[in-house]
Amino acid sequence: MVTITIRSRVDMNFELQIEAYVLKNITSCLPERKLEPFDWIEINGLYLADPEFNIPNKIDMLFGANVYSHILKEGMKRESKRKLLLLKSTKLGWIISGTVNERSSEDKENSNVISVLHTRAEEDILKKFWELEEQLPRSTWSEEEQACEEIFKRTTNRTPEGRYIVNLPFREDFAQCQNNGSLEIAIAKFKSLEKRLSKDLELKASYKEVINEYLQLGHMRTVEEKDEKAHEAVYLPHHAVVRMDKSTSKVRVVFNASSKNKRGVSLNDCLMVGPKLQPDLRHLVFRWRIYPIVMVADIVKMYRQVRIAEQDAKFQRIVWRDNPEDKIKEFELMTVTFGTASAPYLAVRALQQLSDDEAKDYPIAAPQVKESFYMDDLMTGCFDTKEGASLYKEMNDLLLRGGFQLQKWNSNNEELLSYFLTQSNKQELYGQKDNIEKNTEKFSKEIKIDDITKILGLTWDRCEDNFRYSVNLPKKSEPETKGQLCLQSPGYMTHWDGLHRV
């Protein structure tokens, strides 16, 4: 976005300062085709804002309604013959609007043909334009988003330790996803999972370790055999997602809240998603790179640091047993659960509520929580090491008040990185180890995938302090061909030129 000043060629005293987004293109050339000169006598002698309005040309700038109200003046003329065109006086000159009838003789004989002069966006330019508009601060939310926010404000509490307790934002008071065969479906899918795990003992051990960790950390509890809420409960199937390129948890258990019961309704069908709270990834990366010294970190198990209200735990049940010979047991997940529709909103909203609640004690870090997080990733920076050290300390202390812990701190500044390591060693002595990325010489941070920009494989290299693309090609026993390499490398290959993929 840039700030520019526009001046009029007609009214020398008029100038207006506006903020505008910079785009490669706004629309295709307008008008769509050349229009024949008008035999309209009212135009003669008037200073037009665009004297060549009838000749196709590119659009340099698109004004919004807020600018239009500033340039509009008194004065209007209407075409005397068909009254289809209208002249309006502005501080930039007279502008013409209305309908131009350019139908051919064949069209005139066909009364069903309608001619429309319209803008035509090339290569999704218009779509991208509206996506950029979405990044502006929203003054209004949809009714569902407002309802979701009201539920959070009305029902959220904190534990004595400071963790947030949230309610699941249901669309209706009675959720249609309750029971209706979800237990039988979950058991059937679990038995199928057991068979797959029995063929991969290493994966089974990792899976079991994750489940046991849930129990040890109090993120999950056993359901008593004599349970009065079984008829209201929702049981979620689960499966493993393996990421061997991850430096921390390589096996993640994902709970399928989109699994439908026998009535065809899932938990996610009944939950509100909630409004978008964080800035777009592109804007976050641009703002991050303004700083000469950059800092990165991420939150340990972000979702699981936010508790679910006691009465809503029954909607997050799973089945599990360590061995096929054991009896299948039921468990309740006690935290915000990865796989539920409302999980991203609830986790981010709790994080931002923490910044509001503790802003008085942490004036440096609190604003950064809303501006510099993309889900659980912190991407911020500073202009000198003293400022960076203050931000590091405040951000750690602030998040700990809500039960969130930052890990894998890193920076492109060696002095600041040494400070991180020193503080980490001190905290380790007190049993509060703050994980710092140890492999600092080869550290690189993978930027998450964004649904709009599709920046697959974008990575920040700390040592060289720049971005690079990484393409992981699968190992093949047979020789690679050019065509295969093109198809396997979408980050570099964008389109066909007729013979080759360029």
CSV table of N, CA, C and O in Angstrom, one decimal, residues 413-476:
chain,number,residue,atom,x,y,z
A,413,ASN,N,20.4,-12.3,13.8
A,413,ASN,CA,21.4,-11.5,14.5
A,413,ASN,C,22.2,-12.4,15.5
A,413,ASN,O,21.5,-13.0,16.4
A,414,GLU,N,23.5,-12.5,15.4
A,414,GLU,CA,24.2,-13.4,16.2
A,414,GLU,C,24.2,-13.0,17.7
A,414,GLU,O,24.2,-13.8,18.6
A,415,GLU,N,24.3,-11.7,18.0
A,415,GLU,CA,24.3,-11.2,19.3
A,415,GLU,C,23.0,-11.5,20.0
A,415,GLU,O,23.0,-12.0,21.2
A,416,LEU,N,21.9,-11.3,19.3
A,416,LEU,CA,20.6,-11.6,19.9
A,416,LEU,C,20.4,-13.1,20.1
A,416,LEU,O,19.8,-13.6,21.1
A,417,LEU,N,20.9,-13.9,19.1
A,417,LEU,CA,20.8,-15.4,19.2
A,417,LEU,C,21.6,-15.9,20.4
A,417,LEU,O,21.1,-16.8,21.1
A,418,SER,N,22.7,-15.3,20.7
A,418,SER,CA,23.5,-15.7,21.9
A,418,SER,C,22.7,-15.3,23.2
A,418,SER,O,22.8,-16.1,24.1
A,419,TYR,N,22.0,-14.2,23.1
A,419,TYR,CA,21.2,-13.9,24.3
A,419,TYR,C,20.1,-14.9,24.5
A,419,TYR,O,19.8,-15.3,25.6
A,420,PHE,N,19.5,-15.4,23.4
A,420,PHE,CA,18.4,-16.4,23.5
A,420,PHE,C,19.0,-17.6,24.2
A,420,PHE,O,18.4,-18.2,25.1
A,421,LEU,N,20.2,-18.1,23.8
A,421,LEU,CA,20.8,-19.3,24.3
A,421,LEU,C,21.2,-19.1,25.8
A,421,LEU,O,21.0,-20.0,26.6
A,422,THR,N,21.6,-17.9,26.1
A,422,THR,CA,22.0,-17.7,27.5
A,422,THR,C,20.7,-17.7,28.4
A,422,THR,O,20.8,-18.4,29.5
A,423,GLN,N,19.7,-17.1,28.0
A,423,GLN,CA,18.4,-17.1,28.7
A,423,GLN,C,17.9,-18.5,28.8
A,423,GLN,O,17.3,-18.9,29.9
A,424,SER,N,18.0,-19.3,27.8
A,424,SER,CA,17.5,-20.7,27.7
A,424,SER,C,18.2,-21.5,28.8
A,424,SER,O,17.7,-22.3,29.5
A,425,ASN,N,19.6,-21.3,28.9
A,425,ASN,CA,20.4,-22.1,29.9
A,425,ASN,C,20.0,-21.7,31.3
A,425,ASN,O,19.9,-22.6,32.2
A,426,LYS,N,19.7,-20.4,31.5
A,426,LYS,CA,19.3,-20.0,32.9
A,426,LYS,C,17.9,-20.6,33.3
A,426,LYS,O,17.7,-21.1,34.4
A,427,GLN,N,17.0,-20.6,32.3
A,427,GLN,CA,15.7,-21.2,32.6
A,427,GLN,C,15.8,-22.7,32.8
A,427,GLN,O,15.0,-23.3,33.5
A,428,GLU,N,16.7,-23.4,32.1
A,428,GLU,CA,16.9,-24.8,32.3
A,428,GLU,C,17.3,-25.1,33.7
A,428,GLU,O,16.9,-26.1,34.3
A,429,LEU,N,18.1,-24.3,34.3
A,429,LEU,CA,18.5,-24.5,35.7
A,429,LEU,C,17.3,-24.4,36.7
A,429,LEU,O,17.3,-25.1,37.7
A,430,TYR,N,16.3,-23.6,36.3
A,430,TYR,CA,15.2,-23.4,37.2
A,430,TYR,C,14.0,-24.4,36.7
A,430,TYR,O,12.9,-24.2,37.2
A,431,GLY,N,14.3,-25.3,35.8
A,431,GLY,CA,13.3,-26.2,35.4
A,431,GLY,C,12.2,-25.6,34.5
A,431,GLY,O,11.2,-26.2,34.3
A,432,GLN,N,12.5,-24.5,33.8
A,432,GLN,CA,11.6,-23.9,32.9
A,432,GLN,C,12.3,-23.7,31.5
A,432,GLN,O,12.5,-22.6,31.1
A,433,LYS,N,12.8,-24.8,31.0
A,433,LYS,CA,13.6,-24.7,29.8
A,433,LYS,C,12.8,-24.1,28.6
A,433,LYS,O,11.7,-24.6,28.3
A,434,ASP,N,13.4,-23.1,28.0
A,434,ASP,CA,12.8,-22.4,26.9
A,434,ASP,C,13.5,-22.9,25.6
A,434,ASP,O,14.7,-22.6,25.4
A,435,ASN,N,12.9,-23.8,24.9
A,435,ASN,CA,13.6,-24.4,23.8
A,435,ASN,C,14.1,-23.4,22.7
A,435,ASN,O,13.3,-22.7,22.2
A,436,ILE,N,15.4,-23.5,22.5
A,436,ILE,CA,16.0,-22.7,21.4
A,436,ILE,C,16.5,-23.6,20.3
A,436,ILE,O,16.9,-24.7,20.6
A,437,GLU,N,16.3,-23.2,19.1
A,437,GLU,CA,16.8,-24.0,18.0
A,437,GLU,C,18.3,-24.2,18.1
A,437,GLU,O,19.0,-23.2,17.9
A,438,LYS,N,18.7,-25.4,18.4
A,438,LYS,CA,20.2,-25.7,18.6
A,438,LYS,C,21.0,-25.6,17.3
A,438,LYS,O,22.1,-25.2,17.3
A,439,ASN,N,20.4,-26.1,16.2
A,439,ASN,CA,21.2,-26.2,15.0
A,439,ASN,C,21.1,-24.9,14.3
A,439,ASN,O,20.5,-24.7,13.2
A,440,THR,N,21.7,-23.9,14.9
A,440,THR,CA,21.6,-22.5,14.4
A,440,THR,C,22.4,-22.3,13.1
A,440,THR,O,22.1,-21.4,12.3
A,441,GLU,N,23.4,-23.1,12.8
A,441,GLU,CA,24.2,-22.9,11.6
A,441,GLU,C,23.4,-23.2,10.4
A,441,GLU,O,23.6,-22.6,9.3
A,442,LYS,N,22.6,-24.2,10.5
A,442,LYS,CA,21.8,-24.7,9.3
A,442,LYS,C,20.3,-24.4,9.4
A,442,LYS,O,19.6,-24.9,8.6
A,443,PHE,N,20.0,-23.5,10.3
A,443,PHE,CA,18.5,-23.3,10.6
A,443,PHE,C,17.9,-22.6,9.4
A,443,PHE,O,18.4,-21.7,8.8
A,444,SER,N,16.7,-23.1,9.0
A,444,SER,CA,15.8,-22.5,8.1
A,444,SER,C,14.4,-22.7,8.5
A,444,SER,O,14.1,-23.8,9.0
A,445,LYS,N,13.6,-21.7,8.3
A,445,LYS,CA,12.2,-21.8,8.7
A,445,LYS,C,11.3,-21.9,7.5
A,445,LYS,O,11.3,-21.1,6.6
A,446,GLU,N,10.5,-23.0,7.5
A,446,GLU,CA,9.5,-23.2,6.4
A,446,GLU,C,8.3,-22.3,6.6
A,446,GLU,O,7.7,-22.3,7.7
A,447,ILE,N,8.0,-21.5,5.6
A,447,ILE,CA,6.8,-20.6,5.7
A,447,ILE,C,5.6,-21.5,5.4
A,447,ILE,O,5.6,-22.2,4.4
A,448,LYS,N,4.5,-21.3,6.2
A,448,LYS,CA,3.4,-22.2,6.0
A,448,LYS,C,2.7,-21.9,4.7
A,448,LYS,O,2.8,-20.9,4.1
A,449,ILE,N,1.9,-22.9,4.2
A,449,ILE,CA,1.2,-22.8,3.0
A,449,ILE,C,0.0,-21.9,3.1
A,449,ILE,O,-0.8,-22.0,4.1
A,450,ASP,N,-0.2,-20.9,2.2
A,450,ASP,CA,-1.3,-20.0,2.3
A,450,ASP,C,-2.3,-20.3,1.2
A,450,ASP,O,-1.9,-20.5,0.0
A,451,ASP,N,-3.6,-20.5,1.5
A,451,ASP,CA,-4.6,-20.9,0.5
A,451,ASP,C,-4.7,-20.0,-0.7
A,451,ASP,O,-5.2,-20.4,-1.7
A,452,ILE,N,-4.4,-18.7,-0.5
A,452,ILE,CA,-4.6,-17.7,-1.6
A,452,ILE,C,-3.3,-17.6,-2.4
A,452,ILE,O,-3.4,-17.7,-3.7
A,453,THR,N,-2.2,-17.5,-1.9
A,453,THR,CA,-1.0,-17.2,-2.6
A,453,THR,C,-0.3,-18.5,-3.1
A,453,THR,O,0.6,-18.4,-4.0
A,454,LYS,N,-0.5,-19.6,-2.4
A,454,LYS,CA,0.1,-20.9,-2.8
A,454,LYS,C,1.6,-20.8,-2.8
A,454,LYS,O,2.3,-21.2,-3.8
A,455,ILE,N,2.2,-20.3,-1.8
A,455,ILE,CA,3.7,-20.2,-1.8
A,455,ILE,C,4.3,-21.4,-1.2
A,455,ILE,O,4.9,-21.5,-0.2
A,456,LEU,N,4.1,-22.5,-2.0
A,456,LEU,CA,4.6,-23.8,-1.6
A,456,LEU,C,6.1,-23.8,-1.5
A,456,LEU,O,6.8,-23.4,-2.4
A,457,GLY,N,6.7,-24.3,-0.4
A,457,GLY,CA,8.1,-24.5,-0.3
A,457,GLY,C,8.9,-23.2,0.0
A,457,GLY,O,10.1,-23.3,0.0
A,458,LEU,N,8.3,-22.1,0.4
A,458,LEU,CA,9.0,-20.9,0.7
A,458,LEU,C,9.6,-21.0,2.1
A,458,LEU,O,9.0,-21.4,3.1
A,459,THR,N,10.9,-20.8,2.1
A,459,THR,CA,11.7,-21.0,3.4
A,459,THR,C,12.6,-19.8,3.6
A,459,THR,O,13.2,-19.2,2.7
A,460,TRP,N,12.7,-19.5,4.9
A,460,TRP,CA,13.7,-18.4,5.3
A,460,TRP,C,15.0,-19.0,5.8
A,460,TRP,O,14.9,-19.9,6.7
A,461,ASP,N,16.1,-18.6,5.2
A,461,ASP,CA,17.4,-19.1,5.6
A,461,ASP,C,18.0,-18.1,6.6
A,461,ASP,O,18.3,-17.0,6.2
A,462,ARG,N,18.3,-18.5,7.8
A,462,ARG,CA,18.8,-17.6,8.8
A,462,ARG,C,20.2,-17.1,8.5
A,462,ARG,O,20.5,-15.9,8.7
A,463,CYS,N,21.0,-18.0,8.1
A,463,CYS,CA,22.4,-17.6,7.9
A,463,CYS,C,22.6,-16.6,6.7
A,463,CYS,O,23.3,-15.7,6.9
A,464,GLU,N,21.9,-16.9,5.6
A,464,GLU,CA,22.0,-16.0,4.5
A,464,GLU,C,21.0,-14.8,4.6
A,464,GLU,O,21.0,-13.9,3.8
A,465,ASP,N,20.0,-15.0,5.5
A,465,ASP,CA,18.9,-14.0,5.7
A,465,ASP,C,18.2,-13.7,4.4
A,465,ASP,O,18.1,-12.5,4.0
A,466,ASN,N,17.7,-14.7,3.7
A,466,ASN,CA,16.9,-14.5,2.5
A,466,ASN,C,16.0,-15.7,2.4
A,466,ASN,O,16.0,-16.6,3.2
A,467,PHE,N,15.1,-15.6,1.4
A,467,PHE,CA,14.1,-16.6,1.1
A,467,PHE,C,14.6,-17.5,0.0
A,467,PHE,O,15.4,-17.1,-0.9
A,468,ARG,N,14.2,-18.7,0.0
A,468,ARG,CA,14.5,-19.7,-1.0
A,468,ARG,C,13.4,-20.7,-1.2
A,468,ARG,O,12.6,-20.9,-0.2
A,469,TYR,N,13.4,-21.3,-2.3
A,469,TYR,CA,12.4,-22.3,-2.6
A,469,TYR,C,13.1,-23.7,-2.5
A,469,TYR,O,14.2,-23.9,-2.9
A,470,SER,N,12.4,-24.6,-1.8
A,470,SER,CA,13.0,-26.0,-1.7
A,470,SER,C,12.0,-27.0,-2.3
A,470,SER,O,10.8,-26.9,-2.0
A,471,VAL,N,12.5,-27.8,-3.2
A,471,VAL,CA,11.7,-28.8,-3.8
A,471,VAL,C,12.2,-30.2,-3.5
A,471,VAL,O,13.3,-30.5,-3.7
A,472,ASN,N,11.3,-31.0,-2.9
A,472,ASN,CA,11.7,-32.3,-2.5
A,472,ASN,C,11.2,-33.3,-3.5
A,472,ASN,O,10.0,-33.6,-3.5
A,473,LEU,N,12.1,-33.8,-4.3
A,473,LEU,CA,11.7,-34.8,-5.3
A,473,LEU,C,11.8,-36.2,-4.8
A,473,LEU,O,12.8,-36.5,-4.1
A,474,PRO,N,10.9,-37.0,-5.1
A,474,PRO,CA,10.9,-38.4,-4.6
A,474,PRO,C,12.1,-39.2,-5.3
A,474,PRO,O,12.4,-38.9,-6.4
A,475,LYS,N,12.6,-40.1,-4.6
A,475,LYS,CA,13.7,-40.9,-5.1
A,475,LYS,C,13.2,-41.9,-6.2
A,475,LYS,O,12.2,-42.6,-5.9
A,476,LYS,N,13.8,-42.0,-7.3
A,476,LYS,CA,13.4,-42.9,-8.4
A,476,LYS,C,14.5,-43.8,-8.8
A,476,LYS,O,15.7,-43.4,-8.8
